Coordinates of C-alpha atoms in Angstrom, one line a residue:
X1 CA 39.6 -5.6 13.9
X2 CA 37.5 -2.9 15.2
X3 CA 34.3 -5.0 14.1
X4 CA 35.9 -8.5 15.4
X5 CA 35.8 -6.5 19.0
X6 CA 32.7 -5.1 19.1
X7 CA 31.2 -8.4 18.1
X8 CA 33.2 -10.2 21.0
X9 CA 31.9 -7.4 23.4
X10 CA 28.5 -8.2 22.4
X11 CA 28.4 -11.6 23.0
X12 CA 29.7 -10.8 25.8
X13 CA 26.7 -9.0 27.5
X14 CA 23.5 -10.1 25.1
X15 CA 21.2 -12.4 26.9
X16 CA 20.8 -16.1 26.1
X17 CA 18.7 -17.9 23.7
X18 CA 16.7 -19.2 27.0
X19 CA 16.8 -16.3 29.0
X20 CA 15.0 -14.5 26.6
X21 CA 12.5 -17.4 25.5
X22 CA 11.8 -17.4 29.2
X23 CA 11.1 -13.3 29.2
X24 CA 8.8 -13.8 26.5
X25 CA 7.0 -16.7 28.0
X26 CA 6.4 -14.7 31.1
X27 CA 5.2 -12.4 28.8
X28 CA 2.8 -14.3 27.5
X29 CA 2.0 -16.1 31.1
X30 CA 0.5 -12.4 31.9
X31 CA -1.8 -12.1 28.9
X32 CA 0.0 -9.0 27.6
X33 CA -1.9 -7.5 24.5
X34 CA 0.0 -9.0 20.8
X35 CA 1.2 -5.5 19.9
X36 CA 2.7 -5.3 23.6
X37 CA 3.5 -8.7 23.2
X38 CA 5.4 -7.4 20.0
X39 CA 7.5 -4.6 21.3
X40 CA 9.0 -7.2 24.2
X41 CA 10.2 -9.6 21.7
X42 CA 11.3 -6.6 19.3
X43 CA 13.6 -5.2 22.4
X44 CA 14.9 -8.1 23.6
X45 CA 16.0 -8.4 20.1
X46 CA 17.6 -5.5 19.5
X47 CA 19.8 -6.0 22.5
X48 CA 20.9 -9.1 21.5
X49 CA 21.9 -8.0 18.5
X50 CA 23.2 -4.5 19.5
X51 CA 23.3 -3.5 22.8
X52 CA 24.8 0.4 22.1
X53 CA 22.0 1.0 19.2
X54 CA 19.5 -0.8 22.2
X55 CA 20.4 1.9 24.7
X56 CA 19.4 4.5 22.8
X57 CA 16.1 3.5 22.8
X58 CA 13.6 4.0 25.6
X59 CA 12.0 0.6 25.4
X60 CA 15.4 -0.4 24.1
X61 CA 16.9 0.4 26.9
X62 CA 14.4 -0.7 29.8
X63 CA 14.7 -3.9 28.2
X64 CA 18.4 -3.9 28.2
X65 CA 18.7 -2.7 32.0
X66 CA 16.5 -5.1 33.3
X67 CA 17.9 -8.7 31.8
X68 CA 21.7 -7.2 31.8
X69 CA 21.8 -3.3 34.1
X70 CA 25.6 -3.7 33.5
X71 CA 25.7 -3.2 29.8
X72 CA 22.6 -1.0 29.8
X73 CA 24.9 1.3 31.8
X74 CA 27.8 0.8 29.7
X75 CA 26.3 1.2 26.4
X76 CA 24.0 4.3 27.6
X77 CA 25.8 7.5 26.6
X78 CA 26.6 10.4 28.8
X79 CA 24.3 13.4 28.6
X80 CA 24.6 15.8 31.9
X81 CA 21.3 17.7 31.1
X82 CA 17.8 17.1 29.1
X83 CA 15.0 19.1 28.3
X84 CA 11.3 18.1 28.6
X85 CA 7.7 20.4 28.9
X86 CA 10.2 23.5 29.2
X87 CA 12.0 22.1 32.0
X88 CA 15.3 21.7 32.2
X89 CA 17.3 18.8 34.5
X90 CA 21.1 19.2 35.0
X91 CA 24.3 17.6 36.8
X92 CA 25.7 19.8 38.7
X93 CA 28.2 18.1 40.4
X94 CA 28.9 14.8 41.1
X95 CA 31.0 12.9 44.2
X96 CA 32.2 9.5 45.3
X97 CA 33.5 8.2 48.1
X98 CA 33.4 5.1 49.7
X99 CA 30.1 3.5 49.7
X100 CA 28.3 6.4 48.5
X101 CA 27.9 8.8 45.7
X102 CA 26.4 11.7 45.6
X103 CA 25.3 14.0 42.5
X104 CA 23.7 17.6 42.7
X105 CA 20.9 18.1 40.2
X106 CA 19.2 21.3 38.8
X107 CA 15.8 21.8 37.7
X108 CA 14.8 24.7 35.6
X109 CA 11.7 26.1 34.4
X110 CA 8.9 28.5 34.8
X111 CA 6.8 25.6 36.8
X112 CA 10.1 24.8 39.1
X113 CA 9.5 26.7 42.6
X114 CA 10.9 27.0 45.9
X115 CA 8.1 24.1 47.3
X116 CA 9.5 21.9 44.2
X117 CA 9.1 18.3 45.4
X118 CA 9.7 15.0 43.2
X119 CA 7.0 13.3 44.4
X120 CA 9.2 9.9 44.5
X121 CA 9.0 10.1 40.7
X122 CA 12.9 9.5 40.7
X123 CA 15.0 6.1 39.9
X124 CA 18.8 5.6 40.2
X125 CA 20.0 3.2 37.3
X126 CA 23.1 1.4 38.6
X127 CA 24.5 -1.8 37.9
X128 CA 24.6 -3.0 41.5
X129 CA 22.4 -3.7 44.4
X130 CA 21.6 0.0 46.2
X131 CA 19.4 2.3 48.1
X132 CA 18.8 6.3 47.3
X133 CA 17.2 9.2 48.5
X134 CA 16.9 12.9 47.4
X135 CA 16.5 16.5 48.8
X136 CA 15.9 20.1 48.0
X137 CA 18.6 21.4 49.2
X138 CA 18.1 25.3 47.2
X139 CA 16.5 27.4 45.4
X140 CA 17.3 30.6 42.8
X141 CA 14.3 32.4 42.6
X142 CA 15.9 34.8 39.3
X143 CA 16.4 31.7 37.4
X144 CA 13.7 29.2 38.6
X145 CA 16.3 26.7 39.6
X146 CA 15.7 24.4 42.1
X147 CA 18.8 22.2 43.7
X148 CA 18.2 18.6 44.9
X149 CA 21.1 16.5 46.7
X150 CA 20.6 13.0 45.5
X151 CA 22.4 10.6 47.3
X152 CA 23.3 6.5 46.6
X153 CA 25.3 4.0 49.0
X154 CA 25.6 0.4 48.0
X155 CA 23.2 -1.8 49.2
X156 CA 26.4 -4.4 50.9
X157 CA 28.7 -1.6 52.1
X158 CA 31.0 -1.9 49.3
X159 CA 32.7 0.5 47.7
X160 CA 31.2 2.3 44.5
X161 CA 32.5 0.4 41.8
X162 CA 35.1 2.4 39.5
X163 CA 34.5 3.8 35.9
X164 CA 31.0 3.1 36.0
X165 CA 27.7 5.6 35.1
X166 CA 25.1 6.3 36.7
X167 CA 21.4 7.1 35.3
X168 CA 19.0 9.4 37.2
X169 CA 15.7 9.9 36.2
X170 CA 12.6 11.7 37.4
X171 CA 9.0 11.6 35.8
X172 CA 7.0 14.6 37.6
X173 CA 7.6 16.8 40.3
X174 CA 4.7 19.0 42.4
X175 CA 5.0 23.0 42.8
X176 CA 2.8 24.9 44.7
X177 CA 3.3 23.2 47.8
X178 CA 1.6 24.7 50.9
X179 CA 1.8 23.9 54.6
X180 CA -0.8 24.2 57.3
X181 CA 0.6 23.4 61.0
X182 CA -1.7 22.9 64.3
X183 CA -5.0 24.6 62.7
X184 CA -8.0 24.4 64.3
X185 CA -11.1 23.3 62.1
X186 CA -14.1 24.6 62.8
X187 CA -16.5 21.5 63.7
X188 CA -18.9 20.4 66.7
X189 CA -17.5 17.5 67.2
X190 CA -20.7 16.7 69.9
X191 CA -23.1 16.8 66.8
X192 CA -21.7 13.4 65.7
X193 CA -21.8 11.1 68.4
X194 CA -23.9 8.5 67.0
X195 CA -23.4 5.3 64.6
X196 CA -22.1 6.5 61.3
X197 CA -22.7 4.6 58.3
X198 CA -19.8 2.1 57.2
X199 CA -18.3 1.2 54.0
X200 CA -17.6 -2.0 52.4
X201 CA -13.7 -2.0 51.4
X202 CA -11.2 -4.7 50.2
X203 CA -7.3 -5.0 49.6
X204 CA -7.4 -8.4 48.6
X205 CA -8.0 -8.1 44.7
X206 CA -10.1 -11.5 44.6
X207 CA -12.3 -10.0 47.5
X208 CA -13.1 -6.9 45.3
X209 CA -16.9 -6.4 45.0
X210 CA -18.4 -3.2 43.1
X211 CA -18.9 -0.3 44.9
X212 CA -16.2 -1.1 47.3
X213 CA -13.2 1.2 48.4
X214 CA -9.7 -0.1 48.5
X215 CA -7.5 -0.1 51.2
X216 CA -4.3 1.8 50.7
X217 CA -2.7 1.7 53.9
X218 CA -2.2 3.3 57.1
X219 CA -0.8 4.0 60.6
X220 CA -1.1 3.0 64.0
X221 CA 0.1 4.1 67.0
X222 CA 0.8 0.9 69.2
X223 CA 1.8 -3.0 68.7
X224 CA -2.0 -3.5 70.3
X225 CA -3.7 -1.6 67.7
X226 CA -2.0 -3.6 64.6
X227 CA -5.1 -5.7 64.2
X228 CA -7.9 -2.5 64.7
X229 CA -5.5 -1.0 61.8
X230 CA -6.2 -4.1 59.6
X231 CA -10.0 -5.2 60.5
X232 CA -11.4 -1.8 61.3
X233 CA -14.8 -0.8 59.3
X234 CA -14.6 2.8 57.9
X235 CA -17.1 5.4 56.9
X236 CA -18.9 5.9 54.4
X237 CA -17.6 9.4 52.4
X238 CA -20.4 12.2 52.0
X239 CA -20.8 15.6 51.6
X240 CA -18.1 18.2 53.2
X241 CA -18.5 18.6 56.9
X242 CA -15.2 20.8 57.2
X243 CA -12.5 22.7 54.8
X244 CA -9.9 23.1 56.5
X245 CA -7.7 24.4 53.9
X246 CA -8.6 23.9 49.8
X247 CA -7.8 20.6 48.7
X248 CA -8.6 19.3 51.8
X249 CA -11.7 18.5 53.9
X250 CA -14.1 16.6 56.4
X251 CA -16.4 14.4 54.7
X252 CA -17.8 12.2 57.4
X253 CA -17.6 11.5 61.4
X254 CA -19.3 9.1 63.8
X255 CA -19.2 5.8 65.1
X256 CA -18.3 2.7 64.0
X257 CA -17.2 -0.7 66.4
X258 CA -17.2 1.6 69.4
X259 CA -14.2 4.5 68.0
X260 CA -15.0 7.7 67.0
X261 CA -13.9 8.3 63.3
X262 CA -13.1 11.4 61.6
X263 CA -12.7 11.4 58.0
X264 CA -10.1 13.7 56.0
X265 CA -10.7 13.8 51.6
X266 CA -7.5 13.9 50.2
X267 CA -8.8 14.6 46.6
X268 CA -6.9 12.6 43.9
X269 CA -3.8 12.2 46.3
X270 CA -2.1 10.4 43.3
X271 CA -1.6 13.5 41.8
X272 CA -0.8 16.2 44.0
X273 CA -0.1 14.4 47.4
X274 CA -2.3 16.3 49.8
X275 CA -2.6 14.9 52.9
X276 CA -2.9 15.8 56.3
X277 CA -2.9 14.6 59.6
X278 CA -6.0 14.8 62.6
X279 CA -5.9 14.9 66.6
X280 CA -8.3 15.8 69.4
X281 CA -7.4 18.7 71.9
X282 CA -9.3 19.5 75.3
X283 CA -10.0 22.9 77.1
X284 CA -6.8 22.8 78.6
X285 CA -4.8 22.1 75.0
X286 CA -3.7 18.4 75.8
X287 CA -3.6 15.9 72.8
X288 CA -5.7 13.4 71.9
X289 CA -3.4 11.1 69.2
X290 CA -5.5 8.5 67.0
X291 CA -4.8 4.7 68.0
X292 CA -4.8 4.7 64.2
X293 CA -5.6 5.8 60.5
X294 CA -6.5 4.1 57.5
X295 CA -6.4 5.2 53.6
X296 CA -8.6 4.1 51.3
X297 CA -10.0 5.1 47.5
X298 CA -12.9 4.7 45.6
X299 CA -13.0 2.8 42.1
X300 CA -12.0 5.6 40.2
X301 CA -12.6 3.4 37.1
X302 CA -16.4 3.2 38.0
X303 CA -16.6 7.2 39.4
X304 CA -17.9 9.9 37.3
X305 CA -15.5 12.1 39.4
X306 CA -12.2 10.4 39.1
X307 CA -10.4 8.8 41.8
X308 CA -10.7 10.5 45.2
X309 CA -8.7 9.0 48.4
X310 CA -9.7 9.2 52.1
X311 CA -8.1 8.5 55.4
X312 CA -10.2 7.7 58.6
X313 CA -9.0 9.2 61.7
X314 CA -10.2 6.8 64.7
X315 CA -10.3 8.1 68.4
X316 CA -11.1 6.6 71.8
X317 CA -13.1 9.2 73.1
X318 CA -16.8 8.3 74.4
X319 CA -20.0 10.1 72.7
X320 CA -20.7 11.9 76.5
X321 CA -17.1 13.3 76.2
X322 CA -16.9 14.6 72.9
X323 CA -18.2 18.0 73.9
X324 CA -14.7 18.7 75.6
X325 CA -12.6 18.6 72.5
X326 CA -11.9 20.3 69.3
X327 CA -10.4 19.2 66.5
X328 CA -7.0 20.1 65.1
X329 CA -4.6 19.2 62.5
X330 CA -1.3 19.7 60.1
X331 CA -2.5 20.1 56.2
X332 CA 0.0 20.1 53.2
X333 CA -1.2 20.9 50.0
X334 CA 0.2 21.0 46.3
X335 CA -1.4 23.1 43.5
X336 CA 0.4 21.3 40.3
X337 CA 1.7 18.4 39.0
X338 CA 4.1 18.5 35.8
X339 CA 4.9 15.8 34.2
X340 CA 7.7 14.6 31.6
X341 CA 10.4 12.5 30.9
X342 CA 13.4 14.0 32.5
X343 CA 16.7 11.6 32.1
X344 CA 20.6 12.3 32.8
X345 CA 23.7 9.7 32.9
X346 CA 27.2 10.5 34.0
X347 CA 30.3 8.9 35.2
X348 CA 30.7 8.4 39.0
X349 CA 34.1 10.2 39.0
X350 CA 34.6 13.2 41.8
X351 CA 33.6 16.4 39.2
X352 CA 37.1 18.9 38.9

């Protein structure tokens, strides 16, 4: 009887023939490597077959969650804590209502600090349409715990659906973290009022030529300045003007189309998330705010020295009145990344 069931439940949530001949040939469509290739046809298997034994399973499960979430979430076993590179990630709490649930999660470990930050490493894994966010909301310095609030409403308003699991997972968080508010950085602003050199970029991939930087985004302060956001040239990155704080520094100003640019290295902001932000002041302390700023990195595949990212800073200030401002800014820094493989599931019931 017991076997009859199970067999009947299967059925019930394995993929079809076609839907997984159509997986594969997208596979294949995308030139994935044979042994890749392999593995996708191999998982998509196994959860036909046996969607518990799939869940168990890393690739098993991925598979699983993405052609049916709903079984991958019923099938996936509860475990409230898990241990990776001597850290330790625990529920804590849990709590639904309405729309929303809401879990409390631990971190523990020697690397875990009071800055501890996940570095939108985490994923919710629920069988429904949702959005999610998470915050630090404490810290035990005696046991290197760090608490984070994370938080899930259905994406329609509808309420959380009953008896099911949810999966939270994280894959690195940054320690370390540092903040540097409204410092000044020591620069002669008046030294660079000339035509910088620009450099070429792209951020459509069949417009990528060698030597180029990509463009990885931005910020602009007004509707008008949408297009100087998008078409602006930026500068080419040299040696370091400026340090404002370690991790962080001034590697080119000038000219270019008529704005003045200054030019912030981030480092490899992919793995610690420096960044910072730049404004001009005059003698009697009022704000200059950039019309915009654009990110960009080099091809770290090509670089000797890895991947380092930039954001140009760009001003509307005239070469004869750069002599009235200094420049100013807020820095925040990170001084280690861990990494690991950090997973928990538990039911969305209120916790006693």
């Amino acid at each position: 009887m017991f076997s009859e069931t199970y067999r009947n439940m299967n059925d019930a949530v394995a993929p079809s023939p076609a839907l997984v001949e159509k997986t594969l040939a997208g596979a294949k469509r995308r030139r994935f490597p044979l042994r890749r290739v392999a593995a996708i046809a191999a998982a998509a298997a196994l959860c036909i077959a046996t969607p518990a034994l799939a869940a168990q399973t890393e690739l098993g499960y991925q598979a699983l969650y993405r052609i049916a979430p709903a079984a991958a979430q019923f099938f996936q076993p509860v475990q409230r804590s898990c241990t990776d590179n001597g850290v330790t990630m625990e529920v804590a709490a849990v709590r639904v209502e309405g729309s929303a649930a809401q879990a409390y999660i631990t971190l523990t470990g020697d690397a875990v600090d009071e800055t501890c930050d996940l570095f939108d490493s985490y994923n919710f894994h629920l069988p429904f349409d949702q959005i999610g966010h998470c915050q630090r909301v404490g810290y035990d310095a005696a046991t290197h715990t760090a608490t984070f609030l994370c938080t899930t409403e259905t994406m329609d308003g509808s309420p959380i659906p009953a008896g099911g699991k949810m999966t939270f997972s994280v894959g690195c968080f940054l320690s370390g973290r540092e903040t540097a508010e409204d410092l000044a950085v020591e620069i002669s602003l008046a030294d660079y009022a000339f035509e910088a050199a620009a450099a070429p970029t792209w951020s459509d991939p069949d417009r990528k030529t060698p030597g180029a930087f990509y463009r990885t985004g931005g910020s602009y302060s007004a509707e008008e300045d949408e297009a100087l956001y998008q078409t602006s040239p930026v500068l080419m990155p040299g040696e370091a003007l400026a340090e404002p704080v370690p991790g962080l520094s001034v590697t080119a100003a000038g000219y270019a189309d008529g704005l003045f640019h200054i030019q912030l290295c981030r480092g490899n902001a992919a793995r610690l998330d420096n960044h910072g932000w730049l404004w001009l002041e005059d003698a009697a302390g009022n704000r200059t705010e950039p019309r915009c700023s654009i990110g960009f990195h080099n091809d770290a595949e090509t670089e000797t020295g890895g991947r380092l990212d930039y954001t140009d800073f760009l001003f509307d200030v005239s070469p004869a009145d750069l002599s009235g401002y200094t420049l100013h800014g807020d820095f925040y820094t990170a001084s280690t990344l861990t990494e690991g493989r950090w997973r928990v599931t538990f039911p969305l019931v209120d916790t006693p």
